[in-house]
Short mmCIF file of C-alpha atoms in Angstrom, two decimals:
data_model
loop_
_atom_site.label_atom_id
_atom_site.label_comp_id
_atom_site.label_asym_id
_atom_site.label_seq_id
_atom_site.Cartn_x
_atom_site.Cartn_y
_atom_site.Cartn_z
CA UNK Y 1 0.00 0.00 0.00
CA UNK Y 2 1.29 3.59 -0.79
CA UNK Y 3 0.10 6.40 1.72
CA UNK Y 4 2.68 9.70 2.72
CA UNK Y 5 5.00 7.34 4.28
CA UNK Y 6 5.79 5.50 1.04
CA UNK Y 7 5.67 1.54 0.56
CA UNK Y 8 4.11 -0.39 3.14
CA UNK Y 9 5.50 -3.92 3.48
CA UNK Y 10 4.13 -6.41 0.68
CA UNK Y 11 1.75 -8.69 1.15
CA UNK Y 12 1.14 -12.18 -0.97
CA UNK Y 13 -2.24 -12.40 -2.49
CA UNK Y 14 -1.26 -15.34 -4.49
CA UNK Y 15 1.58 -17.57 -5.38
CA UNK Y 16 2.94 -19.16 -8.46
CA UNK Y 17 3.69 -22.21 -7.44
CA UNK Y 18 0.04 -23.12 -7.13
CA UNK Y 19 -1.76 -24.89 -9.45
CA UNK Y 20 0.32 -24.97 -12.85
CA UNK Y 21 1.87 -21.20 -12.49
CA UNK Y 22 0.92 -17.92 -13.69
CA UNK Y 23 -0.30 -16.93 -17.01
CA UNK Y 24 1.99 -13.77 -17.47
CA UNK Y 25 0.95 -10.95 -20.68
CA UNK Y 26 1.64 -7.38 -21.39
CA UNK Y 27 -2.18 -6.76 -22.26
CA UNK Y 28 -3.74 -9.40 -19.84
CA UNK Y 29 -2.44 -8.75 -16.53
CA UNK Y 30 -3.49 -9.36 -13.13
CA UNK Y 31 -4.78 -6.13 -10.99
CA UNK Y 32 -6.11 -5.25 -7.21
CA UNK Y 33 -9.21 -3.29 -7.01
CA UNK Y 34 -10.13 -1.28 -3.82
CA UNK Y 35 -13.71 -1.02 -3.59
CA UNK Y 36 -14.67 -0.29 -0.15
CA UNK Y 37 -11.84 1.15 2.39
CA UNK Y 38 -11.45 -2.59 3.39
CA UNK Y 39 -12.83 -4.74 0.53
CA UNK Y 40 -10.28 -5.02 -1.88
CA UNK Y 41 -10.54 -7.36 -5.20
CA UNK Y 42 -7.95 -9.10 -6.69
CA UNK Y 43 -7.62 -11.42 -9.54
CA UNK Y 44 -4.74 -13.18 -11.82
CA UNK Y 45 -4.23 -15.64 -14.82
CA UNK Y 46 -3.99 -19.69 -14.49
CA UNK Y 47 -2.21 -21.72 -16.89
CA UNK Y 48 -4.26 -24.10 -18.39
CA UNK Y 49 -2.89 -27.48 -19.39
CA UNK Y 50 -2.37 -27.06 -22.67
CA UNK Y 51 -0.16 -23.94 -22.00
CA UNK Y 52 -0.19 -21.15 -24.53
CA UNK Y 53 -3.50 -19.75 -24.54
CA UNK Y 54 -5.05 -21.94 -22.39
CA UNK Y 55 -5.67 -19.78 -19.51
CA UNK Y 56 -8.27 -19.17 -16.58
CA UNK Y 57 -9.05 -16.51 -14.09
CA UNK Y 58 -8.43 -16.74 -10.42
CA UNK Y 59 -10.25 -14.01 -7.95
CA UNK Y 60 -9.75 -13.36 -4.47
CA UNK Y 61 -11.47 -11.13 -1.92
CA UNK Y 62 -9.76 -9.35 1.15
CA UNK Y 63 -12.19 -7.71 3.98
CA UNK Y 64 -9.48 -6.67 6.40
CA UNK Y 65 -7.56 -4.06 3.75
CA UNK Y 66 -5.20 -6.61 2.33
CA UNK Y 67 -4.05 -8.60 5.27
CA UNK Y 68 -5.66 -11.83 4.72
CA UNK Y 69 -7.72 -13.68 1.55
CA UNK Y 70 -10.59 -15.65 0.40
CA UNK Y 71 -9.56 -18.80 -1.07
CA UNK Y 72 -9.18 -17.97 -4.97
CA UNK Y 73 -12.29 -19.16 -6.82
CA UNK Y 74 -12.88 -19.05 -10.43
CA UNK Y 75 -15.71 -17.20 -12.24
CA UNK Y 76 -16.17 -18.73 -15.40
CA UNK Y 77 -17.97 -22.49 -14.89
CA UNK Y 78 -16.97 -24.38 -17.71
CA UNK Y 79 -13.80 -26.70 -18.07
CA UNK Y 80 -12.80 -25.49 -22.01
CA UNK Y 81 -9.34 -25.06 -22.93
CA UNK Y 82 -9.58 -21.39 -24.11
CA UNK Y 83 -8.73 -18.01 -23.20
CA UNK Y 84 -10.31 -16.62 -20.39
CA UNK Y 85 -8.99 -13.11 -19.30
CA UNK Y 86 -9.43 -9.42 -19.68
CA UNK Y 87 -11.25 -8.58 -16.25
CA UNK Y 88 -13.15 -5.85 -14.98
CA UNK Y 89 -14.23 -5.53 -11.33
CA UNK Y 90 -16.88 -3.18 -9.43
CA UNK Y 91 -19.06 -3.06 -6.64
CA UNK Y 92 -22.39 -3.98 -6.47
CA UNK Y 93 -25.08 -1.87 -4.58
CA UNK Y 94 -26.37 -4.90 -2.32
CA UNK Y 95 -21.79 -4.76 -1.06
CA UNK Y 96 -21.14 -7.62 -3.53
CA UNK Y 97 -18.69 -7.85 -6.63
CA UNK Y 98 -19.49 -7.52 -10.05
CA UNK Y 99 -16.76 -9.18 -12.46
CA UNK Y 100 -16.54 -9.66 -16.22
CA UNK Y 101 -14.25 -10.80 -18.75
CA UNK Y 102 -13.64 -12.31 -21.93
CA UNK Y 103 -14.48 -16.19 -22.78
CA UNK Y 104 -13.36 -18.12 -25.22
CA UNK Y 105 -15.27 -20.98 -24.57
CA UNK Y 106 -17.17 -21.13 -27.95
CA UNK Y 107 -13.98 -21.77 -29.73
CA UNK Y 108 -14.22 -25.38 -28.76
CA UNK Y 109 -16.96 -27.90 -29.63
CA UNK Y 110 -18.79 -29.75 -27.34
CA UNK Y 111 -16.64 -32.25 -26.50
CA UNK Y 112 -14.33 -29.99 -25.51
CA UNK Y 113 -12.02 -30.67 -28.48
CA UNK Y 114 -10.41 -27.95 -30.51
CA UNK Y 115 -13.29 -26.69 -33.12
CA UNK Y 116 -13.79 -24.32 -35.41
CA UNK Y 117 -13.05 -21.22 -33.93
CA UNK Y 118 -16.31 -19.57 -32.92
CA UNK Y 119 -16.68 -15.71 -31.37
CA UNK Y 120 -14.47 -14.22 -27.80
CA UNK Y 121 -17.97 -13.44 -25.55
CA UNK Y 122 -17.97 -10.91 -22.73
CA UNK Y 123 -19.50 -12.37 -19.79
CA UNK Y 124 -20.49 -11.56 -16.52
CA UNK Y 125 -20.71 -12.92 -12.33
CA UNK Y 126 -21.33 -11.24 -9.33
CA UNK Y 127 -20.30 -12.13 -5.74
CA UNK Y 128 -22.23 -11.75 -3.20
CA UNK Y 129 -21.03 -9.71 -0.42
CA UNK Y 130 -19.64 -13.17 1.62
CA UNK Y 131 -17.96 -14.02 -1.87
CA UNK Y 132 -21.22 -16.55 -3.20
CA UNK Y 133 -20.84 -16.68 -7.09
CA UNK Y 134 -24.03 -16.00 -8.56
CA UNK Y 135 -25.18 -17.37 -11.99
CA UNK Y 136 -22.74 -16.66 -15.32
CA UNK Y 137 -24.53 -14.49 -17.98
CA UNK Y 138 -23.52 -13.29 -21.78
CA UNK Y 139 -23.60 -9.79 -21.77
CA UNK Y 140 -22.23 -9.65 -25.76
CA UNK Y 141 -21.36 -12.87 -28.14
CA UNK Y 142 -18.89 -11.42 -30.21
CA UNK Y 143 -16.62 -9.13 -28.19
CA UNK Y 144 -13.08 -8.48 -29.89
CA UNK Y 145 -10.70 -11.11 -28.81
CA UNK Y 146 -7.80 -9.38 -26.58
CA UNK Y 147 -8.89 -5.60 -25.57
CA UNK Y 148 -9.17 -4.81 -22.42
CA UNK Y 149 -12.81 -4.34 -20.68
CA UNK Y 150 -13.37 -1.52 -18.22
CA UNK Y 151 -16.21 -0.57 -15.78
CA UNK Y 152 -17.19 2.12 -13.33
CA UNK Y 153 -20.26 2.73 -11.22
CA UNK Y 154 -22.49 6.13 -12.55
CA UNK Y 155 -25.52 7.19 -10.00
CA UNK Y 156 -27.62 4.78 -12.32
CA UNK Y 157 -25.80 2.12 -11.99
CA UNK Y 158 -22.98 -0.04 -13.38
CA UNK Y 159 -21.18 0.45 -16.83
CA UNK Y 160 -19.25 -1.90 -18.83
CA UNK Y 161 -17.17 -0.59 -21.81
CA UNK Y 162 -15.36 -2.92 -24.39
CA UNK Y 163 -14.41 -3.63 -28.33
CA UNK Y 164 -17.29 -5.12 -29.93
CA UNK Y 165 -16.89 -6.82 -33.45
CA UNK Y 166 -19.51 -7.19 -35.59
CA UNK Y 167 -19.87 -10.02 -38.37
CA UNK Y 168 -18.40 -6.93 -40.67
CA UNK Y 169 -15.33 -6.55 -38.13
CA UNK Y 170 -15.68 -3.23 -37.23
CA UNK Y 171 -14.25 -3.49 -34.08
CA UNK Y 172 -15.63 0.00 -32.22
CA UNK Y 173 -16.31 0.84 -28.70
CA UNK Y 174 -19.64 -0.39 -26.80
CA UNK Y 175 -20.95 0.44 -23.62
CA UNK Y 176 -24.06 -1.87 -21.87
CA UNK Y 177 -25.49 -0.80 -18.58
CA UNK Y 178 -27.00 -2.41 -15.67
CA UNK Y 179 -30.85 -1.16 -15.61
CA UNK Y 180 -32.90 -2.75 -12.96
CA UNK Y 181 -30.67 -5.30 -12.79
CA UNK Y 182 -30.55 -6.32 -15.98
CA UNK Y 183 -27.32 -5.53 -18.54
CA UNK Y 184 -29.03 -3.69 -21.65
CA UNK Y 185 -27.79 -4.11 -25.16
CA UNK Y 186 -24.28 -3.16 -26.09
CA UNK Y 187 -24.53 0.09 -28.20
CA UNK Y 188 -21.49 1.81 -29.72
CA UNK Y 189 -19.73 5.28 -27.26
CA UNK Y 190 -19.33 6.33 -30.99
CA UNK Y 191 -19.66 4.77 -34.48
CA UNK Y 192 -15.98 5.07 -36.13
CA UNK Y 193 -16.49 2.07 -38.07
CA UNK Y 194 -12.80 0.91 -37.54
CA UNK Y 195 -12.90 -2.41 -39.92
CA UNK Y 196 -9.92 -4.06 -38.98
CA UNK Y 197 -9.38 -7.85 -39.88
CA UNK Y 198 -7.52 -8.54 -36.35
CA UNK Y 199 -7.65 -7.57 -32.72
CA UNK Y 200 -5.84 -3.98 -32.29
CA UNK Y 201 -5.27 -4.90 -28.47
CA UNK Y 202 -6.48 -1.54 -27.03
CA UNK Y 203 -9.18 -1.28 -25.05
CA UNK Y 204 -11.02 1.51 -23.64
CA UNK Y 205 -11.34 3.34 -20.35
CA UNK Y 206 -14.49 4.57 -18.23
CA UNK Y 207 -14.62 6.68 -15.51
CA UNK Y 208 -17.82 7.99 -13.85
CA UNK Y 209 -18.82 11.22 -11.54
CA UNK Y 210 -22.38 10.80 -10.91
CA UNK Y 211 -24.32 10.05 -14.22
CA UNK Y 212 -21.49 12.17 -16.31
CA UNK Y 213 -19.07 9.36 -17.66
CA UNK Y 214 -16.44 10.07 -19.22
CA UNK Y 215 -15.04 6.91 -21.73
CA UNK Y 216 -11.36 7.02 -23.72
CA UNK Y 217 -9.91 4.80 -26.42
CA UNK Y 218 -7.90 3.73 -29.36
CA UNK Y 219 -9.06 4.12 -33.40
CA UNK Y 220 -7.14 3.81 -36.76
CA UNK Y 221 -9.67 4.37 -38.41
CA UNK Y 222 -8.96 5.74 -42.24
CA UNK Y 223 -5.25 4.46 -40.83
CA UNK Y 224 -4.86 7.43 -38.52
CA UNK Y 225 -4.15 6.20 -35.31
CA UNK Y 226 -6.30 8.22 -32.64
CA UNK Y 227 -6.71 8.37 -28.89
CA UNK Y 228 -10.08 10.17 -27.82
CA UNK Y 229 -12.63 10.66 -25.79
CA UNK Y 230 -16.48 11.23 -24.88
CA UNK Y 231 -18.62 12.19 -23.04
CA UNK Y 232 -21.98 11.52 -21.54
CA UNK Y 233 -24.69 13.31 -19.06
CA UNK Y 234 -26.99 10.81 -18.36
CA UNK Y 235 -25.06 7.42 -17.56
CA UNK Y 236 -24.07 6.38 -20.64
CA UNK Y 237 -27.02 6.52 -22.54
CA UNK Y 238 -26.25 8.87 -24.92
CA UNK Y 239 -22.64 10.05 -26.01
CA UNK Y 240 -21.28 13.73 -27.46
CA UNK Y 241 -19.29 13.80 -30.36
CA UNK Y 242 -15.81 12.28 -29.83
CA UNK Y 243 -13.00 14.93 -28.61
CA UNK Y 244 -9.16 13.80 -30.20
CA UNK Y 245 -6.54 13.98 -27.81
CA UNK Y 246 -3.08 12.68 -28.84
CA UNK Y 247 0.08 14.35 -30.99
CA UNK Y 248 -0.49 12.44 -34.02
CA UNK Y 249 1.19 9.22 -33.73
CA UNK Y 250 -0.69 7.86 -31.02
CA UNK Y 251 -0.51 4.26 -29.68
CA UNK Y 252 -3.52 3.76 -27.76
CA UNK Y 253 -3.05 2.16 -24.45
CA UNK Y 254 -5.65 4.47 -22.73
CA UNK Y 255 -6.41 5.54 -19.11
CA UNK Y 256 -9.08 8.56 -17.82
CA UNK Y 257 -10.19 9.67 -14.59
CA UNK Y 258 -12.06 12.61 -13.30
CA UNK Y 259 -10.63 15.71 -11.46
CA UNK Y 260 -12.55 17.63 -9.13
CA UNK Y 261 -12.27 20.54 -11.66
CA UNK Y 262 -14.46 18.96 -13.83
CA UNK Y 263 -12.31 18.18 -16.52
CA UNK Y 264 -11.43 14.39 -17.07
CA UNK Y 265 -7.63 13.19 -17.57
CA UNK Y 266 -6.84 11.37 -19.90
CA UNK Y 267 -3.70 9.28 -20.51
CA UNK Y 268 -2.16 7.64 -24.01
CA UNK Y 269 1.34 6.34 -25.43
CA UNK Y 270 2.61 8.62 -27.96
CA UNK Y 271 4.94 7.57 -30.82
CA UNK Y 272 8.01 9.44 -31.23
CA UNK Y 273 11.41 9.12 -33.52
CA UNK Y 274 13.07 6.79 -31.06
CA UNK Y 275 10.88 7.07 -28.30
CA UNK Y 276 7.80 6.58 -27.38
CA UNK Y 277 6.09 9.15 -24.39
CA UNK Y 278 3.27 8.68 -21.85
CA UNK Y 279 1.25 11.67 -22.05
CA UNK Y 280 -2.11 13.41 -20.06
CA UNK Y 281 -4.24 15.80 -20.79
CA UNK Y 282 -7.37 17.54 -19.41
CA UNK Y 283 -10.46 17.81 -21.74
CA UNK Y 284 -13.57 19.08 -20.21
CA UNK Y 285 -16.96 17.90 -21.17
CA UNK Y 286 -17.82 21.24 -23.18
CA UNK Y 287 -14.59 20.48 -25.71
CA UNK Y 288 -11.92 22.66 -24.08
CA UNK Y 289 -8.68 20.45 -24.35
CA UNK Y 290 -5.59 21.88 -22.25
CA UNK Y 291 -1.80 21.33 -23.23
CA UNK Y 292 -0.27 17.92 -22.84
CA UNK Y 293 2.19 17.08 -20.12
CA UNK Y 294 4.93 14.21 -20.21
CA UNK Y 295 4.69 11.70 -17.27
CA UNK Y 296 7.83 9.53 -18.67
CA UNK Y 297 9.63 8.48 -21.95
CA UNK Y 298 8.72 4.80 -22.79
CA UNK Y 299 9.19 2.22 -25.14
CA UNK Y 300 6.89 1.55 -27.98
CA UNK Y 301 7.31 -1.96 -27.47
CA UNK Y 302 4.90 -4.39 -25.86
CA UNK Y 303 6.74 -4.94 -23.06
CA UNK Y 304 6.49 -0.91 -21.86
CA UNK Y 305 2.50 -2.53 -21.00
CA UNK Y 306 -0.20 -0.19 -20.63
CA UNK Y 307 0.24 2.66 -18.08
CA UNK Y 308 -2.08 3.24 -15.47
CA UNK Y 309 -3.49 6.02 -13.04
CA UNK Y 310 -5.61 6.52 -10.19
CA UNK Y 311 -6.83 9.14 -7.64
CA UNK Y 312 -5.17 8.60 -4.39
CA UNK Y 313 -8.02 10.41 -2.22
CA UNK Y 314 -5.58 13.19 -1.21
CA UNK Y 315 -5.56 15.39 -3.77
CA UNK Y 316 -3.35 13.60 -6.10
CA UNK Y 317 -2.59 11.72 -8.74
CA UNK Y 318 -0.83 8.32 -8.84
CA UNK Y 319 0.73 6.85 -12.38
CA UNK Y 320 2.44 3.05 -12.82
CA UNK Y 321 4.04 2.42 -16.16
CA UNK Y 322 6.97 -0.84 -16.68
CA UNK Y 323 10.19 0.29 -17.14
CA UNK Y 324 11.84 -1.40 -20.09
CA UNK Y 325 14.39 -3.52 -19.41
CA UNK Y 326 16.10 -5.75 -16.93
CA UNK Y 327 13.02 -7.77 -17.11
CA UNK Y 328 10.76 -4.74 -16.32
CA UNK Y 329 10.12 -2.80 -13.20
CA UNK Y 330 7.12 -1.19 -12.05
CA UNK Y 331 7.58 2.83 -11.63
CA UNK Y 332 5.40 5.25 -9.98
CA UNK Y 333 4.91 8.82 -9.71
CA UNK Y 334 2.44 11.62 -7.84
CA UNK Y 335 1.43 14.50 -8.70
CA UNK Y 336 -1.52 17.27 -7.37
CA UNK Y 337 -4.32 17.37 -8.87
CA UNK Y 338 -3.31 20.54 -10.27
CA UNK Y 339 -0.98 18.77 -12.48
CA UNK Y 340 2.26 20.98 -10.78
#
């Protein structure tokens, strides 16, 4: 944990040696979510037997702030040989967990033998608030294969964003919402109608203040690589036009957050000569952009991963990138809200 202090001492959510080791990716990777001052979330990847891309997801629960663990369960029932990965986590209003990832299940046939490959799904299971799995549900059947999935929690309710693909491929960003307590239809943040034979492997962001959300992403559409943004009032029901952010050269790998300013921040990977730079800016919801500020030079490599950023409750802002090199080191910085 990192409060004024610095580093607290670490603590071992899970261990390698179990089962048949960690599934380790740049775009897949394993994450801790705090959703309540004591309820923190975590979850990591399972080699499968066949090894590759045989993978399943582990998740764990912590009610005492990160001391001690539920014993790791996993969220996706059936026993296929596929990719399963790509997780999103958020709180429920009855205390519970909401999780969702991507399931590759209907790549196999029903013997479990390698078919023809079918559709990645997006697929959801909540936890009840002593860690009960509830039933599994589709929320889309054809998801893109490897972007990332994101959700926050608006005043009406959870929101899921992700890279659909349609029978087409255009491969654009969707949001579905939990009404009621039912997930509505996926519908697209904004119709770029990137056609793209294969998975880009850049998913978007969401952040929520109320029923504004804010959601960021990746496009190369008309091969012009873009990293923007949009907005919406009412909980993701209906978007504004979408607000370009990056230099030019962008690479994607998105983050966004709001500030108590008002304006969102958003964070991308920026192409350079012989670098590549992780950049923020602030965009407000009426289309004021401000300049953009350099939080590190990067690689434009896979292995630099996809930076990330949070609120720290404080007044600040906390960002994680991998340092290239020497098998890659997690760095962190702060900053005030201010951006000073």
């Amino acid at each position: 944990m990192l409060d004024d202090a610095g580093w607290g001492p670490a603590l071992t959510v899970a261990s390698s040696t179990e089962e048949r080791g960690f599934f380790v990716n740049w775009a897949d990777f394993a994450s801790v979510e705090i959703l309540e001052p004591d309820l923190l979330v975590a979850h990591w990847l399972v080699r499968g037997p066949d090894g590759g891309y045989d993978y399943g997801i582990r998740v764990a629960q912590s009610t005492d702030g990160g001391l001690t663990w539920t014993e790791p369960l996993r969220p996706h029932t059936d026993e296929t040989r596929t990719e399963h990965g790509f997780v999103s986590k958020f709180l429920l209003n009855d205390g519970g967990t909401g999780l969702v990832w991507l399931d590759a299940r209907n790549s196999v046939d029903i013997d479990g033998q390698k078919g023809t490959p079918g559709a990645m799904a997006l697929r959801y299971r909540s936890l009840d608030p002593d860690g009960v799995p509830g039933l599994e549900s589709v929320l889309d059947e054809r998801v893109c294969d490897c972007c990332q999935t994101d959700a926050a929690i608006s005043a009406s309710g959870p929101v899921v964003v992700y890279r659909d693909r349609s029978e087409g491929e255009v491969r654009d960003i969707y949001i579905t919402r939990m009404v009621d307590g039912q997930w509505t239809e996926g519908t697209p943040v904004h119709r770029d109608g990137w056609v793209i034979p294969a998975c880009p492997v850049n998913g978007p962001a969401v952040a929520a203040r109320g029923d504004e959300l804010v959601v960021a992403w990746f496009t190369g559409v008309g091969n012009e690589r873009k990293a923007q943004v949009a907005f919406s009032s009412d909980g993701g029901v209906h978007f504004g036009e979408a607000i370009r952010v990056d230099d030019g050269t962008s690479l994607g790998r998105v983050d966004v957050l709001w500030l108590e300013n008002g304006s969102a921040l958003v964070m991308w990977v920026e192409r350079r000569p012989r670098v590549a730079e992780i950049l923020v800016r602030q965009v407000w919801p009426d289309g004021r952009i401000g300049e953009d500020l350099l939080v590190t030079t990067t690689s434009a490599a896979r292995d630099s991963g996809f930076p990330q950023m949070i609120r720290d409750g404080m007044g600040r802002v906390v960002f994680a990138w991998t340092q290239v090199g020497n098998g890659g080191r997690v760095r962190v910085a702060r900053t005030s809200e201010d951006l000073q």
